[in-house]
């Protein structure tokens, strides 16, 4: 496949004649103020030539594999070349969708051996991510690997090295980092819109059996139809268990639980918005509140991480929460708390609320001054009135702002567009192996902290665990 670096591009907003982010207040509603966010919605202006065609293979055709492929095929010039999955029913489903002539296999190595495949999506169980990614890079394939990038922290270092050595594009699938909403939040934070950041509260709750990973198990599930012996090729030997194959996120033997599924979205988003390399200390706790279905990873989990002063940002604390029986019905919010307000990142939409302190210090009211003698109160009141004007004693106000992504906007599509652009134009991706690992490692450390009941120390610059 040839690369064409002359591809003409233009902003999606100009094509549809609308603004990408609708600002409810005047100060940041201008096109210039929105430019950094707008330029992240890119579409092709011209037809894609045959030389630009990218032939795609999918390894792991479960729920996320279906969603990933459906989105990838919306990018012009991307063609499906083959699908690999261990469960026979999913291969049958693939042929029903794309025709009987579609190449399918239960052995991912056979798919990687095909010369007509330029790139692969890896959307398998977490425990297989690193092994397949290493093999794909060694075969010269560009790789889109679902999050978490690795199942164990120790797997991150060889995968980063392999991605660099291969010269191929490697992108991790936390799609929010390609979001125009996250780009706007990043811009606002850097501009000092909420003052100095001091805390981030990040929540990803769900309240449904499907959201809690109790996926429907097919009636024909058995060791043969799932190729169980091949499946446990990277795990300890264990007898066939349909739940471990189809509800795999809930089991530590093959998945990484809420930390690897949802904390990692919150971490990658926070790191993108703040330019952070990661935390220095990590603590997590959890419990089994509702889904007592045999799972061994908790359904309610919280984490606390401390981020140190760095060239990229001031020190801040990050709190993480996942609740699988949330009375809210489910929510996804990253709240950036600064000295002058908050930025709520809700999906791809942004709410900015300001709260500014008065210039003058407090005096009176719920204060110790009324406990002093009357003469002392009067003397201090006169001094205060002489030093601070009425305007200095008032809380300053600043208009709140709301930004909304356009109807039908998809950060998932932008993430895949970025991936295929990187292949065609030799461009860097927004979430490479290093970025992906810097999100995955703290997430996986949450599981380590939960099981050990200890604080995990991490060096975000060298990306190494620190022995305490």
Short mmCIF file of C-alpha atoms in Angstrom, two decimals:
data_model
loop_
_atom_site.label_atom_id
_atom_site.label_comp_id
_atom_site.label_asym_id
_atom_site.label_seq_id
_atom_site.Cartn_x
_atom_site.Cartn_y
_atom_site.Cartn_z
CA UNK A 1 0.00 0.00 0.00
CA UNK A 2 1.41 3.36 -1.06
CA UNK A 3 1.29 6.49 1.07
CA UNK A 4 -0.02 9.74 -0.34
CA UNK A 5 1.13 12.78 1.62
CA UNK A 6 -0.73 15.22 -0.61
CA UNK A 7 -4.21 14.36 0.62
CA UNK A 8 -6.22 17.56 0.72
CA UNK A 9 -8.02 18.16 4.00
CA UNK A 10 -10.55 20.61 5.29
CA UNK A 11 -12.60 21.13 8.38
CA UNK A 12 -15.78 19.14 8.71
CA UNK A 13 -17.48 22.27 10.00
CA UNK A 14 -16.99 24.03 6.70
CA UNK A 15 -18.59 21.09 4.92
CA UNK A 16 -21.74 21.13 7.04
CA UNK A 17 -21.85 24.89 7.55
CA UNK A 18 -22.19 24.69 11.31
CA UNK A 19 -20.11 25.16 14.44
CA UNK A 20 -18.59 22.09 16.00
CA UNK A 21 -19.03 23.27 19.54
CA UNK A 22 -21.95 25.49 20.43
CA UNK A 23 -20.94 28.02 23.06
CA UNK A 24 -23.70 29.41 25.25
CA UNK A 25 -21.76 32.50 26.26
CA UNK A 26 -19.99 35.16 24.29
CA UNK A 27 -16.38 35.20 25.59
CA UNK A 28 -15.34 31.88 24.03
CA UNK A 29 -17.93 31.49 21.32
CA UNK A 30 -15.87 32.92 18.48
CA UNK A 31 -14.63 30.69 15.68
CA UNK A 32 -11.04 31.56 16.56
CA UNK A 33 -11.51 30.40 20.14
CA UNK A 34 -12.92 27.10 18.91
CA UNK A 35 -10.32 26.49 16.22
CA UNK A 36 -8.22 23.98 18.13
CA UNK A 37 -11.22 21.81 18.81
CA UNK A 38 -12.71 22.23 15.35
CA UNK A 39 -9.61 21.14 13.53
CA UNK A 40 -9.92 17.72 15.14
CA UNK A 41 -12.97 16.85 13.01
CA UNK A 42 -11.34 15.98 9.73
CA UNK A 43 -12.83 14.32 6.69
CA UNK A 44 -11.54 13.51 3.22
CA UNK A 45 -12.27 16.08 0.53
CA UNK A 46 -11.44 13.85 -2.42
CA UNK A 47 -12.05 10.23 -3.35
CA UNK A 48 -9.46 7.81 -2.02
CA UNK A 49 -7.42 6.16 -4.77
CA UNK A 50 -6.71 2.44 -4.95
CA UNK A 51 -3.16 3.18 -3.83
CA UNK A 52 -4.57 4.62 -0.60
CA UNK A 53 -6.72 1.58 0.17
CA UNK A 54 -6.06 0.00 3.55
CA UNK A 55 -6.89 -3.69 3.90
CA UNK A 56 -8.00 -4.47 7.44
CA UNK A 57 -8.08 -7.62 9.54
CA UNK A 58 -9.98 -8.01 12.80
CA UNK A 59 -8.75 -10.25 15.61
CA UNK A 60 -11.50 -10.69 18.18
CA UNK A 61 -14.99 -10.19 16.76
CA UNK A 62 -16.99 -9.81 19.95
CA UNK A 63 -18.93 -6.73 21.06
CA UNK A 64 -16.08 -4.23 20.71
CA UNK A 65 -14.76 -5.94 17.59
CA UNK A 66 -18.13 -5.41 15.92
CA UNK A 67 -18.24 -1.75 16.96
CA UNK A 68 -14.63 -1.13 15.93
CA UNK A 69 -15.03 -2.69 12.51
CA UNK A 70 -18.31 -0.88 11.85
CA UNK A 71 -16.64 2.45 12.60
CA UNK A 72 -13.42 1.66 10.73
CA UNK A 73 -15.33 0.88 7.55
CA UNK A 74 -16.87 4.37 7.62
CA UNK A 75 -13.43 5.83 6.87
CA UNK A 76 -13.01 6.12 3.08
CA UNK A 77 -10.65 3.62 1.49
CA UNK A 78 -10.76 1.01 4.25
CA UNK A 79 -11.68 -2.54 3.23
CA UNK A 80 -12.24 -5.66 5.30
CA UNK A 81 -9.84 -8.49 4.44
CA UNK A 82 -10.45 -11.06 7.17
CA UNK A 83 -11.77 -11.83 10.64
CA UNK A 84 -10.39 -14.08 13.36
CA UNK A 85 -12.32 -15.25 16.41
CA UNK A 86 -12.20 -18.34 18.59
CA UNK A 87 -15.98 -18.78 18.84
CA UNK A 88 -17.44 -20.43 15.75
CA UNK A 89 -20.72 -18.53 16.05
CA UNK A 90 -18.96 -15.22 15.53
CA UNK A 91 -17.28 -16.45 12.38
CA UNK A 92 -20.67 -17.55 11.10
CA UNK A 93 -22.01 -14.11 12.01
CA UNK A 94 -19.14 -12.47 10.08
CA UNK A 95 -19.94 -14.43 6.92
CA UNK A 96 -23.63 -13.60 7.31
CA UNK A 97 -22.68 -9.92 7.44
CA UNK A 98 -19.98 -9.74 4.77
CA UNK A 99 -20.54 -12.74 2.55
CA UNK A 100 -19.51 -16.37 2.37
CA UNK A 101 -16.24 -15.48 0.61
CA UNK A 102 -14.91 -13.50 3.60
CA UNK A 103 -11.66 -14.99 4.93
CA UNK A 104 -12.16 -16.24 8.50
CA UNK A 105 -9.97 -18.23 10.85
CA UNK A 106 -9.69 -19.27 14.49
CA UNK A 107 -5.90 -18.89 14.40
CA UNK A 108 -4.79 -15.24 14.44
CA UNK A 109 -1.35 -16.19 13.13
CA UNK A 110 -2.92 -17.36 9.88
CA UNK A 111 -4.55 -13.96 9.47
CA UNK A 112 -1.24 -12.19 10.20
CA UNK A 113 0.45 -14.31 7.52
CA UNK A 114 -1.76 -12.83 4.81
CA UNK A 115 0.12 -10.41 2.57
CA UNK A 116 -3.05 -8.53 1.60
CA UNK A 117 -3.63 -7.20 5.14
CA UNK A 118 -2.12 -3.81 6.01
CA UNK A 119 -3.54 -3.26 9.49
CA UNK A 120 -5.29 -5.19 12.24
CA UNK A 121 -7.72 -4.39 15.01
CA UNK A 122 -7.00 -6.34 18.20
CA UNK A 123 -10.22 -6.56 20.20
CA UNK A 124 -9.64 -9.77 22.11
CA UNK A 125 -9.70 -10.62 25.82
CA UNK A 126 -7.19 -8.43 27.70
CA UNK A 127 -4.92 -11.36 28.45
CA UNK A 128 -4.15 -11.76 24.70
CA UNK A 129 -3.48 -8.11 23.78
CA UNK A 130 0.29 -8.06 24.21
CA UNK A 131 1.01 -11.43 22.59
CA UNK A 132 -1.02 -10.69 19.48
CA UNK A 133 0.26 -7.11 19.19
CA UNK A 134 3.88 -8.27 19.30
CA UNK A 135 3.21 -10.89 16.65
CA UNK A 136 1.35 -8.40 14.45
CA UNK A 137 4.16 -5.84 14.61
CA UNK A 138 6.71 -8.56 13.82
CA UNK A 139 4.67 -9.40 10.71
CA UNK A 140 4.77 -5.77 9.57
CA UNK A 141 1.14 -4.92 10.35
CA UNK A 142 -0.13 -1.58 11.59
CA UNK A 143 -1.97 -2.15 14.86
CA UNK A 144 -5.07 -0.71 16.50
CA UNK A 145 -5.10 -2.36 19.93
CA UNK A 146 -8.06 -2.03 22.26
CA UNK A 147 -7.49 -0.80 25.79
CA UNK A 148 -5.95 -1.70 28.10
CA UNK A 149 -2.89 -2.02 25.93
CA UNK A 150 -1.52 -4.76 28.19
CA UNK A 151 -2.83 -7.23 30.76
CA UNK A 152 0.26 -6.94 33.00
CA UNK A 153 2.48 -3.91 33.61
CA UNK A 154 5.54 -5.98 32.73
CA UNK A 155 4.17 -6.48 29.19
CA UNK A 156 4.32 -2.76 28.44
CA UNK A 157 8.07 -2.36 28.01
CA UNK A 158 8.65 -4.94 25.25
CA UNK A 159 5.54 -3.75 23.42
CA UNK A 160 6.69 -0.11 23.43
CA UNK A 161 10.09 -1.25 22.14
CA UNK A 162 8.51 -3.41 19.44
CA UNK A 163 6.24 -0.60 18.25
CA UNK A 164 9.22 1.75 17.92
CA UNK A 165 11.40 -0.82 16.19
CA UNK A 166 8.72 -1.89 13.71
CA UNK A 167 8.23 1.53 12.13
CA UNK A 168 4.53 0.70 11.94
CA UNK A 169 1.61 2.66 13.33
CA UNK A 170 0.45 1.50 16.75
CA UNK A 171 -2.61 3.11 18.31
CA UNK A 172 -4.48 2.23 21.49
CA UNK A 173 -8.26 2.30 21.39
CA UNK A 174 -9.31 4.84 24.03
CA UNK A 175 -11.33 6.87 21.55
CA UNK A 176 -12.07 9.84 23.82
CA UNK A 177 -8.55 11.18 23.35
CA UNK A 178 -9.53 12.01 19.76
CA UNK A 179 -12.67 13.84 20.91
CA UNK A 180 -13.26 17.47 19.98
CA UNK A 181 -14.75 17.88 23.45
CA UNK A 182 -11.56 16.72 25.13
CA UNK A 183 -9.56 18.99 22.84
CA UNK A 184 -11.70 21.93 23.98
CA UNK A 185 -11.29 20.98 27.65
CA UNK A 186 -7.52 20.80 27.13
CA UNK A 187 -7.53 24.23 25.51
CA UNK A 188 -9.63 25.80 28.28
CA UNK A 189 -7.51 24.34 31.06
CA UNK A 190 -4.28 25.54 29.42
CA UNK A 191 -5.79 29.01 28.99
CA UNK A 192 -6.40 29.25 32.75
CA UNK A 193 -10.19 29.31 32.42
CA UNK A 194 -10.60 27.70 35.88
CA UNK A 195 -7.38 28.97 37.41
CA UNK A 196 -4.90 26.49 38.84
CA UNK A 197 -5.97 22.84 38.67
CA UNK A 198 -5.90 21.08 42.04
CA UNK A 199 -8.24 18.08 41.72
CA UNK A 200 -9.88 15.82 39.15
CA UNK A 201 -12.97 13.77 40.03
CA UNK A 202 -13.64 11.09 37.41
CA UNK A 203 -16.70 8.81 37.40
CA UNK A 204 -17.84 6.07 35.02
CA UNK A 205 -20.92 4.41 36.51
CA UNK A 206 -23.37 1.89 35.07
CA UNK A 207 -26.64 0.37 36.18
CA UNK A 208 -27.52 -2.57 33.96
CA UNK A 209 -26.67 -6.23 33.66
CA UNK A 210 -25.12 -5.70 30.22
CA UNK A 211 -23.13 -2.73 31.55
CA UNK A 212 -21.90 -5.04 34.30
CA UNK A 213 -20.69 -7.49 31.63
CA UNK A 214 -23.38 -10.17 32.05
CA UNK A 215 -23.43 -10.65 28.30
CA UNK A 216 -25.71 -13.26 26.76
CA UNK A 217 -23.93 -16.62 26.48
CA UNK A 218 -24.80 -18.64 23.34
CA UNK A 219 -26.56 -21.96 23.80
CA UNK A 220 -23.82 -23.86 21.96
CA UNK A 221 -20.95 -22.59 24.13
CA UNK A 222 -18.53 -25.40 24.94
CA UNK A 223 -14.82 -26.16 24.86
CA UNK A 224 -14.95 -27.05 21.15
CA UNK A 225 -16.99 -24.11 19.85
CA UNK A 226 -14.77 -21.63 21.74
CA UNK A 227 -11.47 -23.37 20.93
CA UNK A 228 -10.82 -23.39 24.68
CA UNK A 229 -7.40 -25.06 24.49
CA UNK A 230 -6.15 -22.29 22.22
CA UNK A 231 -7.82 -19.64 24.40
CA UNK A 232 -5.90 -20.69 27.52
CA UNK A 233 -2.61 -20.71 25.65
CA UNK A 234 -1.46 -17.62 27.54
CA UNK A 235 -3.11 -18.40 30.89
CA UNK A 236 -2.81 -20.99 33.59
CA UNK A 237 -4.51 -24.22 32.60
CA UNK A 238 -8.16 -24.21 33.66
CA UNK A 239 -11.27 -26.18 32.79
CA UNK A 240 -13.79 -24.77 30.35
CA UNK A 241 -15.88 -22.00 31.85
CA UNK A 242 -18.33 -20.18 29.57
CA UNK A 243 -18.39 -17.19 31.91
CA UNK A 244 -14.64 -16.76 31.72
CA UNK A 245 -14.90 -16.75 27.93
CA UNK A 246 -17.99 -14.54 27.46
CA UNK A 247 -18.01 -12.51 30.73
CA UNK A 248 -14.24 -12.32 30.75
CA UNK A 249 -13.90 -8.76 32.05
CA UNK A 250 -15.21 -9.93 35.42
CA UNK A 251 -12.43 -12.47 35.98
CA UNK A 252 -8.83 -11.66 36.87
CA UNK A 253 -7.53 -14.78 35.08
CA UNK A 254 -8.35 -13.29 31.67
CA UNK A 255 -9.54 -9.68 32.22
CA UNK A 256 -8.75 -6.56 34.21
CA UNK A 257 -12.13 -5.58 35.62
CA UNK A 258 -13.44 -2.06 36.04
CA UNK A 259 -9.88 -0.74 36.22
CA UNK A 260 -8.89 -2.02 32.79
CA UNK A 261 -12.26 -1.33 31.20
CA UNK A 262 -13.39 2.01 32.64
CA UNK A 263 -10.71 3.56 34.89
CA UNK A 264 -8.49 3.53 31.85
CA UNK A 265 -10.91 5.75 29.89
CA UNK A 266 -10.84 8.24 32.75
CA UNK A 267 -7.05 8.06 33.04
CA UNK A 268 -6.37 8.46 29.32
CA UNK A 269 -8.80 11.39 29.16
CA UNK A 270 -7.29 13.08 32.21
CA UNK A 271 -3.76 12.60 30.89
CA UNK A 272 -4.70 14.00 27.49
CA UNK A 273 -6.41 17.08 28.94
CA UNK A 274 -3.67 17.84 31.48
CA UNK A 275 -0.65 16.69 29.40
CA UNK A 276 0.26 14.48 32.34
CA UNK A 277 2.65 11.56 32.24
CA UNK A 278 0.87 9.96 35.19
CA UNK A 279 0.58 9.69 38.98
CA UNK A 280 3.25 8.96 41.56
CA UNK A 281 1.06 7.11 44.07
CA UNK A 282 -1.97 4.88 43.51
CA UNK A 283 -4.44 3.41 45.98
CA UNK A 284 -7.63 1.54 45.26
CA UNK A 285 -10.39 -0.19 47.17
CA UNK A 286 -13.47 -2.09 46.07
CA UNK A 287 -16.35 -4.34 47.01
CA UNK A 288 -18.95 -6.74 45.64
CA UNK A 289 -22.21 -4.87 46.00
CA UNK A 290 -24.69 -6.39 43.57
CA UNK A 291 -23.36 -8.67 40.84
CA UNK A 292 -22.57 -11.70 42.95
CA UNK A 293 -22.40 -13.99 39.96
CA UNK A 294 -19.06 -15.70 40.52
CA UNK A 295 -16.91 -12.78 39.39
CA UNK A 296 -13.67 -12.20 41.27
CA UNK A 297 -13.16 -8.55 40.34
CA UNK A 298 -15.32 -6.00 42.21
CA UNK A 299 -18.39 -4.26 40.84
CA UNK A 300 -17.81 -1.10 42.90
CA UNK A 301 -14.32 0.39 42.93
CA UNK A 302 -12.66 3.66 43.87
CA UNK A 303 -9.14 4.89 43.35
CA UNK A 304 -7.08 7.82 44.61
CA UNK A 305 -3.99 8.97 42.75
CA UNK A 306 -1.57 11.79 43.50
CA UNK A 307 0.05 13.68 40.65
CA UNK A 308 3.18 15.63 41.52
CA UNK A 309 4.29 19.06 40.36
CA UNK A 310 5.77 18.64 36.89
CA UNK A 311 6.71 20.74 33.87
CA UNK A 312 3.31 19.81 32.40
CA UNK A 313 1.06 20.72 35.34
CA UNK A 314 0.80 21.68 38.99
CA UNK A 315 0.21 18.97 41.57
CA UNK A 316 -3.31 17.58 41.64
CA UNK A 317 -5.25 14.67 43.07
CA UNK A 318 -7.33 12.31 40.94
CA UNK A 319 -10.26 10.33 42.32
CA UNK A 320 -11.74 7.50 40.27
CA UNK A 321 -15.12 5.80 40.70
CA UNK A 322 -16.98 2.96 39.04
CA UNK A 323 -20.31 1.77 40.45
CA UNK A 324 -22.19 -1.00 38.67
CA UNK A 325 -25.41 -0.51 40.62
CA UNK A 326 -25.35 3.27 40.46
CA UNK A 327 -28.62 4.90 41.42
CA UNK A 328 -27.87 7.58 38.82
CA UNK A 329 -28.60 5.07 36.07
CA UNK A 330 -25.04 5.50 34.85
CA UNK A 331 -22.82 8.49 34.13
CA UNK A 332 -19.45 9.36 32.62
CA UNK A 333 -17.94 12.59 33.90
CA UNK A 334 -14.43 13.96 34.28
CA UNK A 335 -14.60 17.03 36.54
CA UNK A 336 -11.54 19.28 36.55
CA UNK A 337 -11.55 21.40 39.70
CA UNK A 338 -9.48 24.55 39.70
CA UNK A 339 -9.02 27.55 41.95
CA UNK A 340 -11.56 29.57 39.94
CA UNK A 341 -14.12 27.01 38.81
CA UNK A 342 -14.77 23.60 37.31
CA UNK A 343 -14.81 22.04 33.85
CA UNK A 344 -17.21 19.12 33.56
CA UNK A 345 -16.37 16.86 30.64
CA UNK A 346 -19.54 14.84 30.02
CA UNK A 347 -18.99 12.54 27.08
CA UNK A 348 -18.01 14.94 24.29
CA UNK A 349 -19.73 17.97 25.86
CA UNK A 350 -18.21 20.58 28.14
CA UNK A 351 -19.74 22.64 30.98
CA UNK A 352 -17.65 25.39 32.56
CA UNK A 353 -18.76 26.91 35.86
CA UNK A 354 -16.82 29.70 37.53
CA UNK A 355 -16.43 30.47 41.23
CA UNK A 356 -13.98 33.23 42.01
CA UNK A 357 -12.77 34.30 45.44
CA UNK A 358 -12.94 37.99 46.40
CA UNK A 359 -9.66 39.87 46.48
CA UNK A 360 -10.15 40.84 50.12
CA UNK A 361 -9.82 38.26 52.90
CA UNK A 362 -12.88 37.28 54.90
CA UNK A 363 -13.98 39.32 57.91
CA UNK A 364 -17.15 38.94 60.01
CA UNK A 365 -20.01 36.53 59.69
CA UNK A 366 -19.04 33.00 60.69
CA UNK A 367 -15.74 34.30 61.98
CA UNK A 368 -13.95 34.55 65.29
CA UNK A 369 -14.16 38.35 65.34
CA UNK A 370 -17.54 38.39 67.15
CA UNK A 371 -15.92 36.58 70.10
CA UNK A 372 -13.56 39.53 70.73
CA UNK A 373 -14.25 42.51 72.96
CA UNK A 374 -16.48 45.20 71.47
CA UNK A 375 -13.65 47.75 71.30
CA UNK A 376 -11.42 45.23 69.49
CA UNK A 377 -14.20 44.43 67.03
CA UNK A 378 -14.74 48.12 66.24
CA UNK A 379 -11.02 48.85 65.85
CA UNK A 380 -10.47 45.93 63.51
CA UNK A 381 -13.59 46.78 61.51
CA UNK A 382 -12.29 50.31 60.90
CA UNK A 383 -8.91 48.95 59.77
CA UNK A 384 -10.54 46.44 57.45
CA UNK A 385 -12.85 49.06 55.90
CA UNK A 386 -9.91 51.40 55.34
CA UNK A 387 -7.81 48.73 53.62
CA UNK A 388 -10.40 47.03 51.38
CA UNK A 389 -12.92 48.69 49.10
CA UNK A 390 -16.48 47.33 48.69
CA UNK A 391 -15.56 46.06 45.21
CA UNK A 392 -12.55 44.18 46.60
CA UNK A 393 -14.80 42.46 49.11
CA UNK A 394 -17.22 41.18 46.45
CA UNK A 395 -16.93 37.85 44.72
CA UNK A 396 -16.13 38.47 41.09
CA UNK A 397 -18.43 36.76 38.59
CA UNK A 398 -17.72 35.22 35.24
CA UNK A 399 -20.25 33.83 32.81
CA UNK A 400 -20.62 30.09 32.65
CA UNK A 401 -20.10 28.31 29.35
CA UNK A 402 -21.57 25.25 27.66
CA UNK A 403 -20.00 23.53 24.66
CA UNK A 404 -21.81 20.80 22.75
CA UNK A 405 -20.51 18.52 20.04
CA UNK A 406 -22.60 18.53 16.86
CA UNK A 407 -25.44 16.04 16.52
CA UNK A 408 -24.16 12.72 15.27
CA UNK A 409 -20.55 13.46 16.17
CA UNK A 410 -18.44 10.34 16.87
CA UNK A 411 -15.12 10.43 18.69
CA UNK A 412 -14.79 6.75 17.77
CA UNK A 413 -14.81 7.70 14.09
CA UNK A 414 -12.28 10.48 14.70
CA UNK A 415 -10.03 8.00 16.52
CA UNK A 416 -10.08 5.59 13.58
CA UNK A 417 -9.63 8.46 11.12
CA UNK A 418 -6.51 9.46 13.05
CA UNK A 419 -5.25 5.87 12.91
CA UNK A 420 -5.70 5.49 9.16
CA UNK A 421 -4.34 9.00 8.50
CA UNK A 422 -1.21 8.02 10.41
CA UNK A 423 -0.79 4.99 8.15
CA UNK A 424 -1.38 6.92 4.91
CA UNK A 425 0.55 10.08 5.75
CA UNK A 426 3.20 8.85 8.18
CA UNK A 427 1.70 11.03 10.90
CA UNK A 428 1.95 10.47 14.67
CA UNK A 429 -1.13 9.02 16.36
CA UNK A 430 -2.85 10.64 19.30
CA UNK A 431 -2.47 7.53 21.50
CA UNK A 432 0.73 5.66 20.78
CA UNK A 433 2.17 2.79 22.83
CA UNK A 434 3.85 5.08 25.35
CA UNK A 435 0.68 7.10 25.94
CA UNK A 436 -1.36 3.91 26.11
CA UNK A 437 0.99 2.36 28.65
CA UNK A 438 0.99 5.48 30.80
CA UNK A 439 -2.78 5.06 31.09
CA UNK A 440 -2.75 1.27 31.40
CA UNK A 441 -0.10 0.98 34.10
CA UNK A 442 -1.90 3.12 36.73
CA UNK A 443 -5.17 1.34 35.92
CA UNK A 444 -3.57 -2.08 36.39
CA UNK A 445 -1.87 -0.78 39.55
CA UNK A 446 -5.37 -0.15 40.93
CA UNK A 447 -6.00 -3.90 40.77
CA UNK A 448 -2.64 -4.56 42.42
CA UNK A 449 -3.50 -2.09 45.18
CA UNK A 450 -6.97 -3.60 45.64
CA UNK A 451 -5.63 -7.13 46.12
CA UNK A 452 -2.59 -6.16 48.22
CA UNK A 453 -4.36 -3.40 50.18
CA UNK A 454 -1.25 -1.28 49.72
CA UNK A 455 -0.30 1.99 48.03
CA UNK A 456 1.50 1.43 44.73
CA UNK A 457 4.36 3.82 43.96
CA UNK A 458 4.98 4.72 40.32
CA UNK A 459 7.52 6.82 38.45
CA UNK A 460 5.53 8.41 35.60
CA UNK A 461 8.63 9.64 33.76
CA UNK A 462 10.58 6.37 33.64
CA UNK A 463 7.33 4.34 33.69
CA UNK A 464 8.62 2.04 36.42
CA UNK A 465 7.19 0.71 39.65
CA UNK A 466 8.97 2.14 42.68
CA UNK A 467 9.79 -0.24 45.52
CA UNK A 468 8.61 1.15 48.85
#
